[in-house]
Amino acid sequence: MSNIRLIISDIDGTILTSNHQVDEQLIEVMPELEKANIPFVLASARSPLGMQPIAHKLGLHDNPIACYNGALVLEGDRTIIQHPVDKAEIQKLLNYLSTDYPSVSVNIYSDKDWITNELDKWSQLEGSITGESPIIKELQDTVSDSKPPIHKLLLIDEPEIIQDLHQKLLSMDLPQTAFYLSKDNYLEVTAKHVSKEHALLEVAKYYDLPLEEVMTIGDNFNDSPMLALAGLGIAMGNAPEGVKETANLVTASNDDHGVAQAITEHVLN
């Protein structure tokens, strides 16, 4: 048995196949991890509602899940860690978008709620991927309300518009807010220090484990920092070369049972 006592894994492109299905071999490995008392924690840009069915299928019960890249960490229905955005800065952002980028689809995530002001083609597409349905509501009402906290915004449009917007926002005076591209046409907006790397640090601390005893698994550039920081960082075979270079090891692809293979070889062996 290895010294790994905690596993933190990405979802899309990692434990899900290209057909967005949970890898069957991974489901079979889960009882062995539970028997060895090694928690398996999901970390994703997804919302709780986009993650909980996957956690349920893996039989993870009330293991923590790091939603919105760690802006909200839930254990069952209990919030154990959260980093909401600064609402004053988000108000400034919404005002800017309405005047300078009116075509951009703006989606707000607050706890388990996904809120948008209209069901446009982009939010319909996102709903078809995640299986969620948004609440249609005036966004200004959500931002001006002191409660509840906002954990993430997702801005969607054509790639050239989103990438232009990204560059503009990086130069705006929004010191408490971070922006990063998760796809060429998806711009994620979170509190400044939210990242999977920070989630790794907080979840390891929650379990009172040193990083040397944590294995992380992922396939994309936003996974790279947590792959580099963990005691054992595993890149998927389908990951870009730049991601593979930050990991200790490379496993098989998401369509070839890469996560199950990594656990079997490096944790349960």
Coordinates of C-alpha atoms in Angstrom, one line a residue:
M1 CA 0.0 0.0 0.0
S2 CA 1.3 3.5 -0.9
N3 CA 1.5 6.5 1.5
I4 CA -1.4 8.2 -0.4
R5 CA -4.2 9.0 2.1
L6 CA -6.4 11.3 0.0
I7 CA -7.3 11.6 -3.7
I8 CA -8.5 14.8 -5.3
S9 CA -9.8 14.5 -8.9
D10 CA -11.1 16.6 -11.7
I11 CA -14.3 15.5 -13.4
D12 CA -14.6 16.4 -17.1
G13 CA -12.0 14.8 -19.3
T14 CA -10.8 12.8 -16.2
I15 CA -13.4 10.6 -14.5
L16 CA -15.9 11.1 -17.3
T17 CA -15.4 9.5 -20.7
S18 CA -15.7 11.5 -23.9
N19 CA -19.4 10.6 -23.9
H20 CA -19.8 12.3 -20.5
Q21 CA -20.2 9.0 -18.7
V22 CA -18.6 8.0 -15.4
D23 CA -15.9 5.4 -16.1
E24 CA -17.3 1.9 -15.0
Q25 CA -13.9 0.6 -13.9
L26 CA -13.6 3.6 -11.5
I27 CA -17.0 2.8 -10.0
E28 CA -15.7 -0.8 -9.3
V29 CA -12.5 0.6 -7.6
M30 CA -14.4 2.9 -5.2
P31 CA -15.3 0.3 -2.5
E32 CA -11.6 -0.6 -2.3
L33 CA -10.7 3.0 -1.5
E34 CA -13.5 3.2 1.1
K35 CA -12.2 0.0 2.7
A36 CA -8.7 1.5 2.8
N37 CA -10.2 4.7 4.3
I38 CA -8.9 6.9 1.5
P39 CA -11.3 9.7 0.7
F40 CA -11.9 10.5 -3.0
V41 CA -12.8 14.2 -3.4
L42 CA -14.1 15.7 -6.7
A43 CA -12.9 19.2 -7.7
S44 CA -14.5 20.9 -10.6
A45 CA -15.7 24.2 -12.0
R46 CA -19.2 22.6 -12.0
S47 CA -21.9 23.5 -9.6
P48 CA -23.1 21.3 -6.7
L49 CA -26.0 20.1 -8.8
G50 CA -23.6 19.2 -11.7
M51 CA -21.4 17.3 -9.3
Q52 CA -23.7 15.5 -6.9
P53 CA -25.1 13.0 -9.3
I54 CA -21.6 12.0 -10.3
A55 CA -20.5 11.7 -6.6
H56 CA -23.6 9.6 -6.0
K57 CA -22.8 7.3 -9.0
L58 CA -19.3 6.8 -7.5
G59 CA -20.8 6.0 -4.1
L60 CA -19.0 8.8 -2.4
H61 CA -21.8 9.5 0.1
D62 CA -20.9 12.6 2.0
N63 CA -17.3 13.0 0.9
P64 CA -16.5 16.7 0.4
I65 CA -16.9 18.1 -3.2
A66 CA -15.0 21.2 -4.2
C67 CA -17.5 23.1 -6.5
Y68 CA -16.8 26.1 -8.7
N69 CA -13.0 25.2 -8.5
G70 CA -13.1 25.5 -4.7
A71 CA -15.2 28.6 -4.3
L72 CA -17.7 26.4 -2.4
V73 CA -16.8 23.1 -0.7
L74 CA -19.7 21.0 0.5
E75 CA -19.8 18.0 2.8
G76 CA -23.3 16.6 2.2
D77 CA -25.5 19.7 2.4
R78 CA -23.1 21.4 4.8
T79 CA -20.8 24.2 3.6
I80 CA -17.3 23.7 5.0
I81 CA -15.4 26.2 2.9
Q82 CA -16.5 29.1 0.8
H83 CA -15.0 32.1 -1.1
P84 CA -17.8 34.3 -2.5
V85 CA -17.1 37.1 -5.0
D86 CA -17.1 40.8 -4.1
K87 CA -20.6 42.0 -5.0
A88 CA -19.5 45.6 -5.5
E89 CA -17.0 44.5 -8.1
I90 CA -19.5 42.2 -9.8
Q91 CA -22.0 45.1 -10.0
K92 CA -19.3 47.1 -11.8
L93 CA -18.6 44.1 -14.1
L94 CA -22.3 43.7 -15.0
N95 CA -22.6 47.4 -15.8
Y96 CA -19.6 47.1 -18.1
L97 CA -20.9 44.0 -19.9
S98 CA -24.4 45.6 -20.5
T99 CA -22.8 48.6 -22.3
D100 CA -19.7 47.2 -24.0
Y101 CA -20.5 43.4 -24.4
P102 CA -24.3 43.1 -24.6
S103 CA -24.1 39.8 -26.5
V104 CA -22.3 37.9 -23.7
S105 CA -24.4 35.3 -21.9
V106 CA -24.0 36.0 -18.1
N107 CA -24.6 33.2 -15.7
I108 CA -24.5 33.5 -11.9
Y109 CA -23.9 30.6 -9.5
S110 CA -25.0 31.0 -5.9
D111 CA -24.8 27.9 -3.7
K112 CA -26.8 25.3 -5.7
D113 CA -28.6 27.9 -7.9
W114 CA -27.8 28.8 -11.5
I115 CA -29.3 32.2 -12.4
T116 CA -29.4 33.9 -15.7
N117 CA -31.6 36.7 -17.1
E118 CA -32.7 34.8 -20.3
L119 CA -32.5 31.3 -21.7
D120 CA -30.2 32.1 -24.7
K121 CA -28.5 29.6 -26.9
W122 CA -25.4 29.5 -24.7
S123 CA -27.3 28.8 -21.4
Q124 CA -29.3 26.1 -23.3
L125 CA -26.1 24.5 -24.4
E126 CA -24.6 24.6 -20.9
G127 CA -27.8 23.1 -19.5
S128 CA -27.6 20.2 -22.0
I129 CA -24.0 19.5 -20.9
T130 CA -24.6 19.7 -17.1
G131 CA -28.2 18.5 -17.0
E132 CA -29.2 21.6 -15.0
S133 CA -31.9 24.2 -15.6
P134 CA -31.3 27.9 -14.7
I135 CA -33.5 30.1 -12.7
I136 CA -34.6 33.0 -15.0
K137 CA -34.2 36.2 -12.9
E138 CA -32.9 39.7 -13.3
L139 CA -29.2 39.5 -12.5
Q140 CA -29.1 42.9 -10.9
D141 CA -31.5 41.7 -8.2
T142 CA -29.2 38.8 -7.3
V143 CA -26.1 41.1 -7.1
S144 CA -27.8 43.9 -5.1
D145 CA -29.3 41.5 -2.6
S146 CA -26.9 41.2 0.4
K147 CA -27.8 37.5 0.6
P148 CA -27.0 34.9 -0.7
P149 CA -23.3 34.7 -1.6
I150 CA -22.3 34.5 -5.3
H151 CA -19.6 31.8 -5.8
K152 CA -19.0 32.1 -9.6
L153 CA -20.0 33.8 -12.8
L154 CA -19.7 32.2 -16.2
L155 CA -19.5 34.4 -19.3
I156 CA -20.1 32.7 -22.7
D157 CA -20.0 34.0 -26.3
E158 CA -18.1 33.4 -29.5
P159 CA -14.4 32.7 -28.8
E160 CA -13.1 36.0 -30.3
I161 CA -15.5 38.0 -28.2
I162 CA -14.7 36.2 -24.9
Q163 CA -11.0 36.3 -25.5
D164 CA -11.2 40.1 -26.2
L165 CA -13.3 40.5 -23.1
H166 CA -10.8 38.5 -21.0
Q167 CA -8.0 40.9 -21.9
K168 CA -10.1 43.9 -21.2
L169 CA -11.1 42.6 -17.7
L170 CA -7.6 41.8 -16.7
S171 CA -6.8 45.6 -17.0
M172 CA -9.9 46.8 -15.1
D173 CA -9.8 47.8 -11.5
L174 CA -11.3 44.7 -10.0
P175 CA -8.7 43.7 -7.4
Q176 CA -10.8 41.1 -5.6
T177 CA -11.9 39.2 -8.7
A178 CA -10.1 36.6 -10.9
F179 CA -10.8 35.7 -14.5
Y180 CA -9.7 32.7 -16.4
L181 CA -10.7 30.8 -19.6
S182 CA -11.9 27.3 -19.0
K183 CA -12.7 26.9 -22.8
D184 CA -11.9 29.2 -25.7
N185 CA -15.4 30.7 -25.3
Y186 CA -16.0 30.2 -21.5
L187 CA -14.7 32.9 -19.1
E188 CA -15.0 32.0 -15.4
V189 CA -15.2 34.7 -12.8
T190 CA -14.4 34.0 -9.1
A191 CA -13.0 35.5 -6.0
K192 CA -9.3 36.3 -6.4
H193 CA -7.6 33.3 -4.8
V194 CA -10.0 30.6 -5.9
S195 CA -8.3 27.7 -7.7
K196 CA -8.1 24.0 -7.6
E197 CA -4.6 24.5 -6.1
H198 CA -6.1 26.5 -3.2
A199 CA -8.8 23.8 -2.9
L200 CA -6.2 21.2 -2.6
L201 CA -4.5 23.1 0.3
E202 CA -7.8 23.6 2.1
V203 CA -9.1 20.0 1.7
A204 CA -5.8 18.5 2.8
K205 CA -5.9 20.8 5.8
Y206 CA -9.5 19.7 6.5
Y207 CA -8.3 16.1 6.6
D208 CA -5.2 17.1 8.5
L209 CA -2.9 15.5 5.9
P210 CA 0.4 16.7 4.5
L211 CA 0.5 17.3 0.7
E212 CA 2.9 14.4 0.4
E213 CA 0.0 12.1 1.2
V214 CA -2.3 13.5 -1.5
M215 CA -2.7 12.4 -5.1
T216 CA -4.3 14.7 -7.6
I217 CA -5.6 13.8 -11.1
G218 CA -6.6 16.1 -13.9
D219 CA -6.5 16.7 -17.7
N220 CA -6.5 20.5 -18.2
F221 CA -4.4 23.6 -17.6
N222 CA -6.5 24.7 -14.6
D223 CA -5.5 21.3 -13.0
S224 CA -1.8 21.9 -13.5
P225 CA -1.1 23.8 -10.2
M226 CA -2.7 21.1 -8.1
L227 CA -0.9 18.4 -10.1
A228 CA 2.4 20.2 -9.4
L229 CA 1.7 20.8 -5.7
A230 CA 0.5 17.4 -4.6
G231 CA 2.7 14.6 -3.4
L232 CA 1.7 12.6 -6.5
G233 CA 0.2 14.5 -9.5
I234 CA -1.3 12.4 -12.2
A235 CA -2.0 13.8 -15.7
M236 CA -4.5 12.0 -17.9
G237 CA -3.3 10.5 -21.2
N238 CA -5.7 12.9 -23.0
A239 CA -4.2 16.0 -21.3
P240 CA -2.2 18.6 -23.4
E241 CA 1.6 18.2 -23.3
G242 CA 1.9 21.3 -21.1
V243 CA -0.3 19.7 -18.4
K244 CA 1.6 16.4 -18.6
E245 CA 4.8 18.3 -18.0
T246 CA 3.6 19.6 -14.6
A247 CA 2.6 16.1 -13.3
N248 CA 4.7 13.4 -11.7
L249 CA 3.2 10.7 -13.9
V250 CA 0.9 10.2 -16.9
T251 CA -1.9 7.6 -16.8
A252 CA -4.1 6.3 -19.6
S253 CA -6.8 8.5 -21.2
N254 CA -10.3 9.1 -19.8
D255 CA -11.6 6.7 -22.4
D256 CA -9.1 4.0 -21.3
H257 CA -9.9 4.0 -17.6
G258 CA -7.0 6.3 -16.7
V259 CA -8.2 7.2 -13.2
A260 CA -9.0 3.6 -12.2
Q261 CA -5.6 2.6 -13.5
A262 CA -3.7 5.3 -11.6
I263 CA -5.5 4.3 -8.3
T264 CA -4.9 0.6 -8.8
E265 CA -1.2 1.1 -9.7
H266 CA -0.2 3.9 -7.3
V267 CA -2.6 3.8 -4.3
L268 CA -4.0 0.3 -3.8
N269 CA -0.9 -1.6 -5.1

